[in-house]
Tab-separated table of C-alpha atoms and ligand atoms in Angstrom:
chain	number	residue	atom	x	y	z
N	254	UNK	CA	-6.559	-19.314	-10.250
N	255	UNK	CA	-5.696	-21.437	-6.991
N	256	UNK	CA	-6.563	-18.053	-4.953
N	257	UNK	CA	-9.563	-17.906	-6.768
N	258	UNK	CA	-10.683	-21.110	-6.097
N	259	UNK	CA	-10.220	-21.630	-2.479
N	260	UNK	CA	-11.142	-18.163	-1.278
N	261	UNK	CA	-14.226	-17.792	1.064
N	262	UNK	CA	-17.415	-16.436	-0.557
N	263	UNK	CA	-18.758	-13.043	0.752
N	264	UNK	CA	-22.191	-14.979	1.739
N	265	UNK	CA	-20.282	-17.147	4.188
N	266	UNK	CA	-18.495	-14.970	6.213
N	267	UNK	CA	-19.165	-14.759	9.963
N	268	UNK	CA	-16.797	-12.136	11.121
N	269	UNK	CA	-18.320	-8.914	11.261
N	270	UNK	CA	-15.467	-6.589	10.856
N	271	UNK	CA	-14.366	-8.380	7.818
N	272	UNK	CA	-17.968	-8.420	6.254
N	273	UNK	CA	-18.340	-4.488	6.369
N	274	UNK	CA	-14.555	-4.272	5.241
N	275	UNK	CA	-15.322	-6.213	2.447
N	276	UNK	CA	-18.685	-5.076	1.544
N	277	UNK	CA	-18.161	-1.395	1.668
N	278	UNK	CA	-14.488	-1.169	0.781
N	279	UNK	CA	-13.375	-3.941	-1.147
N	280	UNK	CA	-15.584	-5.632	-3.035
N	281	UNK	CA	-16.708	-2.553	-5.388
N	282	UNK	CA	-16.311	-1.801	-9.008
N	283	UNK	CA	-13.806	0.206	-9.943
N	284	UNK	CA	-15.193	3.799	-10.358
N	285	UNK	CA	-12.488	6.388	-11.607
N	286	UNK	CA	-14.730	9.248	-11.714
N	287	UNK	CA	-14.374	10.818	-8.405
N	288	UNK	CA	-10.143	9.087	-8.901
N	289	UNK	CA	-9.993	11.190	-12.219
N	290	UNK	CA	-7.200	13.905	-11.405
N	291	UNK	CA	-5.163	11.279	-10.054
N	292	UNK	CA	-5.561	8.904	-12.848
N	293	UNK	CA	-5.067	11.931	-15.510
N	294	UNK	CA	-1.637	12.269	-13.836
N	295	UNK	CA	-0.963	8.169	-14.175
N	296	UNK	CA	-1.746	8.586	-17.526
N	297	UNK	CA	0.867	11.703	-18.389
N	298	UNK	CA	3.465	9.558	-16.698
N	299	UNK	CA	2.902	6.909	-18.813
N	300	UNK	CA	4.050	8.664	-22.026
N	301	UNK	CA	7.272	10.511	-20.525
N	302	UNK	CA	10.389	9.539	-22.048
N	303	UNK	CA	12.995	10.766	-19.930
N	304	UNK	CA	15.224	8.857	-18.339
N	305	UNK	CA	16.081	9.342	-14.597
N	306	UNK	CA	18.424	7.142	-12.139
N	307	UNK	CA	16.526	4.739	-10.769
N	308	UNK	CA	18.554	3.354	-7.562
N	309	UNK	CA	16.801	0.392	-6.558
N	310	UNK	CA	17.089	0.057	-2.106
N	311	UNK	CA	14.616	-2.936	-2.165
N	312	UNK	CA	15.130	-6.243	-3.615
N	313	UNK	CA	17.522	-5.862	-6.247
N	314	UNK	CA	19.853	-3.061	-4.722
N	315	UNK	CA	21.348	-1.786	-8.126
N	316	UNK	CA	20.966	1.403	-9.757
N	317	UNK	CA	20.256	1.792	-13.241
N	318	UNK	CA	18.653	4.089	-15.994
N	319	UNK	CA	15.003	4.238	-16.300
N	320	UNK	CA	12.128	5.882	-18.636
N	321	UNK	CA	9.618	7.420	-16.340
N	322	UNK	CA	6.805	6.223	-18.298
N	323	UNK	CA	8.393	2.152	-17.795
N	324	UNK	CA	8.101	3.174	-14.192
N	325	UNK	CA	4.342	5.031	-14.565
N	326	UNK	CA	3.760	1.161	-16.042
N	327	UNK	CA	5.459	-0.973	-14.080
N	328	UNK	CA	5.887	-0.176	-10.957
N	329	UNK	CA	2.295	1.408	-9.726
N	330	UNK	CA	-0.232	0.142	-8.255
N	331	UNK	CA	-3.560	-0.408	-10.331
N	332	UNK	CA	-6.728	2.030	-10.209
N	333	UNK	CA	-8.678	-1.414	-8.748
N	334	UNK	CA	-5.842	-2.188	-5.729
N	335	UNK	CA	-5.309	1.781	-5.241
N	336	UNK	CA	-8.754	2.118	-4.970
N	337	UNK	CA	-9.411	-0.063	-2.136
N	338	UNK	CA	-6.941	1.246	-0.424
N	339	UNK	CA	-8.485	4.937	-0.631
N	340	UNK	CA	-12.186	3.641	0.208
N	341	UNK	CA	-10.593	1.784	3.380
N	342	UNK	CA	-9.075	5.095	4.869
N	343	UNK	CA	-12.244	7.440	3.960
N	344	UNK	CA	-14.104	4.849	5.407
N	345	UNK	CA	-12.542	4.290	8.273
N	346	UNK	CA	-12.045	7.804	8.666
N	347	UNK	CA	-8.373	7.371	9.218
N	348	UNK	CA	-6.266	10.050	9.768
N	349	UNK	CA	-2.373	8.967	10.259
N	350	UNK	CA	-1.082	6.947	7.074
N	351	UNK	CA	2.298	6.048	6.349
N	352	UNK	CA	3.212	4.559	3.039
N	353	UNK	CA	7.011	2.651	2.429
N	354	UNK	CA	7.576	3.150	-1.351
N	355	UNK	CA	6.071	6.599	-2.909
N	356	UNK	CA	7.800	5.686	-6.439
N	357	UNK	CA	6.328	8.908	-8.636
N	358	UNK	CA	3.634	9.231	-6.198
N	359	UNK	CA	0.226	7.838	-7.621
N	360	UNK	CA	-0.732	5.256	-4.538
N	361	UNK	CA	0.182	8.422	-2.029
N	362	UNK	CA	-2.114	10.760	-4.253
N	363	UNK	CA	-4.658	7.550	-3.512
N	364	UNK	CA	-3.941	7.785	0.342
N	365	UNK	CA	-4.263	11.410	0.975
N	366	UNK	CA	-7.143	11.864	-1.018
N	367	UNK	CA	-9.590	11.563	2.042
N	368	UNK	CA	-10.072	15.321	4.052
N	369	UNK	CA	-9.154	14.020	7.387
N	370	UNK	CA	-6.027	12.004	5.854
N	371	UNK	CA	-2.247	13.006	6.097
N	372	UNK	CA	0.472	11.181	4.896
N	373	UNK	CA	4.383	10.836	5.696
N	374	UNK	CA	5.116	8.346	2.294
N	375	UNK	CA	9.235	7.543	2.175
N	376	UNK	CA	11.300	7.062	-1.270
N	377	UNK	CA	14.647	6.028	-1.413
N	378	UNK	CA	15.770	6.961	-4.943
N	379	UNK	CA	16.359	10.812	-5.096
N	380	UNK	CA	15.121	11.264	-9.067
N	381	UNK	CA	12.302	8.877	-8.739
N	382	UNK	CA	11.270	11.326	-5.186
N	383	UNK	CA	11.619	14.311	-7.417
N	384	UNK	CA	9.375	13.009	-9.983
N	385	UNK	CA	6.615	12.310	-7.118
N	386	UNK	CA	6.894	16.102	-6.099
N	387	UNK	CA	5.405	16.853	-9.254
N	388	UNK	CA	2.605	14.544	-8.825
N	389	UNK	CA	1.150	15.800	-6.016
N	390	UNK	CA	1.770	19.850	-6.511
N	391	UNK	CA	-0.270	18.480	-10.020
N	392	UNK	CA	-2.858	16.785	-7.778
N	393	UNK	CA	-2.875	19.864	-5.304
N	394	UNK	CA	-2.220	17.208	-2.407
N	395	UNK	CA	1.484	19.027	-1.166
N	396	UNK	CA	-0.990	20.363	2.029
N	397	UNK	CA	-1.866	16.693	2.713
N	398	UNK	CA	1.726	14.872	2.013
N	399	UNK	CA	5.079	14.812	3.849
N	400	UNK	CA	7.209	13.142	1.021
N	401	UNK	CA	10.673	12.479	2.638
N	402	UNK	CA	13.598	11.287	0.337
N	403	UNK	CA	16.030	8.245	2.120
N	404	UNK	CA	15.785	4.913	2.944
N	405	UNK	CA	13.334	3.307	4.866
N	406	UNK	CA	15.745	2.460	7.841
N	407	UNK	CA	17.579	6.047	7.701
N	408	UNK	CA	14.193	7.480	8.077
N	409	UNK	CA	11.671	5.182	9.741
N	410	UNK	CA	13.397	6.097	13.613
N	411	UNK	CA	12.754	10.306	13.121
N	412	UNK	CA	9.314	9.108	11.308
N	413	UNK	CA	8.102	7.222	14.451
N	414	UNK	CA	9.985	9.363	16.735
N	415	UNK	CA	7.539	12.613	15.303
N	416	UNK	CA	4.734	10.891	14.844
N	417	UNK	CA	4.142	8.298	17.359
N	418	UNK	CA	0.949	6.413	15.578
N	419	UNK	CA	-0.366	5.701	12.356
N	420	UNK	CA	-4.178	4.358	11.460
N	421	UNK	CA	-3.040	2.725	8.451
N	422	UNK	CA	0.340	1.475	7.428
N	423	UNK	CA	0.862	0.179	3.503
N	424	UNK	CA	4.279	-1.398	3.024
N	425	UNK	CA	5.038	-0.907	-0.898
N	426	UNK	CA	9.172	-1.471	-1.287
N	427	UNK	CA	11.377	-3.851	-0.902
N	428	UNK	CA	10.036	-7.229	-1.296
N	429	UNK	CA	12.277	-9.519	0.196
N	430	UNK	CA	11.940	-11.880	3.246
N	431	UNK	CA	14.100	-10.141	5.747
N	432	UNK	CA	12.932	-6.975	5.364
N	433	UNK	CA	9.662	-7.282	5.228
N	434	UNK	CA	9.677	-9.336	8.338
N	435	UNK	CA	11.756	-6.436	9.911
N	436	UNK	CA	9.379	-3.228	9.014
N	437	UNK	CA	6.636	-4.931	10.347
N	438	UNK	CA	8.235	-5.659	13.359
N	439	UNK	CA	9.520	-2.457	13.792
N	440	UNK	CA	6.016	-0.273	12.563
N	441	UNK	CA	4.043	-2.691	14.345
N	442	UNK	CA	3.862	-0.660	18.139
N	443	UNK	CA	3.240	2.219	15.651
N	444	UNK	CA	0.063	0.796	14.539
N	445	UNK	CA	-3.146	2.435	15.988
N	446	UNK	CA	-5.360	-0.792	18.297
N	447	UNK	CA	-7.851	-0.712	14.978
N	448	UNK	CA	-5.250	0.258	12.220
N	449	UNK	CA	-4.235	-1.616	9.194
N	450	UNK	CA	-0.908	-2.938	8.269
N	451	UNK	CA	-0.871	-3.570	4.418
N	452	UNK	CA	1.462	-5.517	2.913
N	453	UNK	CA	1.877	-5.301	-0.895
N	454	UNK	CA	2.846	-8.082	-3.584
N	455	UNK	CA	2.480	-10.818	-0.915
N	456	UNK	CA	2.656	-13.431	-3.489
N	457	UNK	CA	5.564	-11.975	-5.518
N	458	UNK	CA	8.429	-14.245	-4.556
N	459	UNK	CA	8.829	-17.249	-2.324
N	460	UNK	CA	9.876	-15.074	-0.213
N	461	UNK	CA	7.067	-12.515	0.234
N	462	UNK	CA	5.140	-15.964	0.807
N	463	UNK	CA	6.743	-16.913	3.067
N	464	UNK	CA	6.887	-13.518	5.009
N	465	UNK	CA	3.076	-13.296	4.485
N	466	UNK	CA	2.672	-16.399	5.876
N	467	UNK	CA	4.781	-15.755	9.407
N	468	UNK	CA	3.462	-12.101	9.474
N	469	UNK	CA	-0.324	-13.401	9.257
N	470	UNK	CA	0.149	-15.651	12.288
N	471	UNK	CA	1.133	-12.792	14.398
N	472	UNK	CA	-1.822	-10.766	13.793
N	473	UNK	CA	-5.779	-11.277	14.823
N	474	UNK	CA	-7.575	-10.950	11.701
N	475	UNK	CA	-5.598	-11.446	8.154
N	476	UNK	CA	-7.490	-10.926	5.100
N	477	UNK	CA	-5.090	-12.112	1.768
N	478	UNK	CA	-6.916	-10.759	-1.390
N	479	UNK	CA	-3.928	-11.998	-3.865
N	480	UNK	CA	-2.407	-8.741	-4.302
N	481	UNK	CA	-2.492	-7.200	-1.458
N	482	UNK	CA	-2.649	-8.597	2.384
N	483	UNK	CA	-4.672	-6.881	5.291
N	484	UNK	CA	-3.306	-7.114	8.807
N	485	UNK	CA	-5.044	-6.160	12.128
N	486	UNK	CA	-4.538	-6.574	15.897
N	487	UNK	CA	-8.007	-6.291	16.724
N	488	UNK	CA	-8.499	-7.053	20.409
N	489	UNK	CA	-11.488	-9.166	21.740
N	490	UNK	CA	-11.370	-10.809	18.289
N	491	UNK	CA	-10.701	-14.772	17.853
N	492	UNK	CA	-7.428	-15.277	15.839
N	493	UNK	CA	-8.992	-15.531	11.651
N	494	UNK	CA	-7.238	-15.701	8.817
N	495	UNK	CA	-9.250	-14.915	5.438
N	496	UNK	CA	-8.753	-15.476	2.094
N	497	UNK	CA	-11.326	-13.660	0.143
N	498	UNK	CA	-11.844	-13.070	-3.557
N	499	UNK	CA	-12.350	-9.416	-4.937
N	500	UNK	CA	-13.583	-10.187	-8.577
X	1940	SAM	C1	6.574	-0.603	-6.132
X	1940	SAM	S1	7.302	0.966	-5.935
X	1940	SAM	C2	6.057	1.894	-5.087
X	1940	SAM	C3	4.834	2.176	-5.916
X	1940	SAM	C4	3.900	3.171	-5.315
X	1940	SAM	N1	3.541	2.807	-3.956
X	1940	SAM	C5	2.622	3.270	-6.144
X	1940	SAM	O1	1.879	2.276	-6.190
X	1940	SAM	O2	2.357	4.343	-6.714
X	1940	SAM	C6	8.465	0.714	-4.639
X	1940	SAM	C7	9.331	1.913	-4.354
X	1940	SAM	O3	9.979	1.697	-3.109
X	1940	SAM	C8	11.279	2.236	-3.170
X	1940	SAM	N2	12.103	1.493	-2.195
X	1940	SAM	C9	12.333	0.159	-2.173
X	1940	SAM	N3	13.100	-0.168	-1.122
X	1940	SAM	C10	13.372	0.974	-0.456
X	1940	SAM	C11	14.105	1.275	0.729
X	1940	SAM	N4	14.725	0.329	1.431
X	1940	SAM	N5	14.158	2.554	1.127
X	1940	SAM	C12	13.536	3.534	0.406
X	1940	SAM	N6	12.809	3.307	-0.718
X	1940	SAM	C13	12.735	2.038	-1.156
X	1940	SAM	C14	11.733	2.018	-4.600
X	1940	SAM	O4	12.728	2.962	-4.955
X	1940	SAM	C15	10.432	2.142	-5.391
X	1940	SAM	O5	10.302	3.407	-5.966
């Protein structure tokens, strides 16, 4: 409600690389038509029952059993959020996206589905990575992923080391303070001069917050939709920070 009420209106905003962000990515309705096979998949996930071995590398750090469909429902990101992300990289005509937390795979089916997109996406739990590779042979994406299994900081230094920039970096797994702060400081060089840096669940803790907050300062142009935060280096561009509201 507070977001709501003290973001900046579309009619008032002066920076043009925000305006066409927001006008032709962001602020649309959600339209699952051409999103279907993807969201078919979401759906099937939703009503399996087995349980796999969730081992949890982000915030919390135990293991424990899990239904895949409590995952397909709590852990994905939403057709709206998903679909932003998707009309940002075909519109931007992106090609190298990384993604840090593939869970069963329905936000990477999201960023590969653009014909000049690849993606390396990371999991750290080996049944929950399994689980994804069935998503995307389903979604017929296997051409456009490279779905490693590992942590983040086993796998991010042969990641960069392979491919030396990415367009469009979302950051989906563990939520905490430190390492958020720490991936972006390490992907940052990695981002392309007009890439993205996305940062997920930025209000999700005090310590996402805060993280949001510090991260946000280092950057030219921050755009914090609630949800989701935007980050770009832009050059030539006076330091902005925007809060903007989606619906
Ligand atoms: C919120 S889920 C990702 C959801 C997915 N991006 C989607 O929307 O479809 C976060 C995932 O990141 C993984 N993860 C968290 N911390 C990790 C780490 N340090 N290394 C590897 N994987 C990690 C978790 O196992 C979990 O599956």
């Amino acid at each position: 409600m507070q977001h709501y009420l003290t973001a900046t209106r579309i009619d008032v905003l002066h920076s043009p690389f925000v305006f066409e962000l927001f006008q032709q990515c962001i602020a649309k309705e959600v339209n699952l038509l051409p999103y279907q096979n993807i969201e078919n998949i979401r759906e099937q996930l939703r009503s399996v029952q087995t349980e796999i071995t969730f081992e949890d590398f982000g915030a919390s750090q135990n293991s424990r059993k899990v239904k895949v469909k409590d995952l397909a429902n709590q852990h994905l990101k939403p057709p709206r959020i998903a679909q932003i992300l998707n009309r940002i990289i075909l519109y931007k005509n992106y090609s190298n996206v990384l993604e840090l937390g593939t869970s069963l795979g329905i936000s990477a089916c999201y960023l590969a589905n653009a014909p000049q997109a690849f993606l390396t996406t990371i999991e750290g739990s080996k049944a929950v990575w399994q689980q994804a590779q069935q998503t995307f042979e389903q979604a017929k994406l296997t051409h456009k992923v490279i779905s490693l299994q590992g942590t983040f900081d086993q796998l991010l230094p042969e990641v960069l080391a392979k491919k030396p920039m990415f367009d469009f970096i979302f950051i989906d797994g563990n939520h905490s303070y430190e390492a958020t702060m720490r991936y972006v400081e390490i992907l940052n060089p990695f981002l392309s001069e007009n890439g993205l840096l996305i940062l997920d669940d930025i209000y999700w803790s005090p310590g996402m917050t805060k993280a949001w907050k510090e991260t946000s300062e280092k950057f030219t142009v921050s755009i914090d939709l609630f949800f989701i935060g935007i980050l770009s280096k832009r050059q030539g561009q006076v330091k902005e920070d925007f809060k903007l509201r989606v619906w």
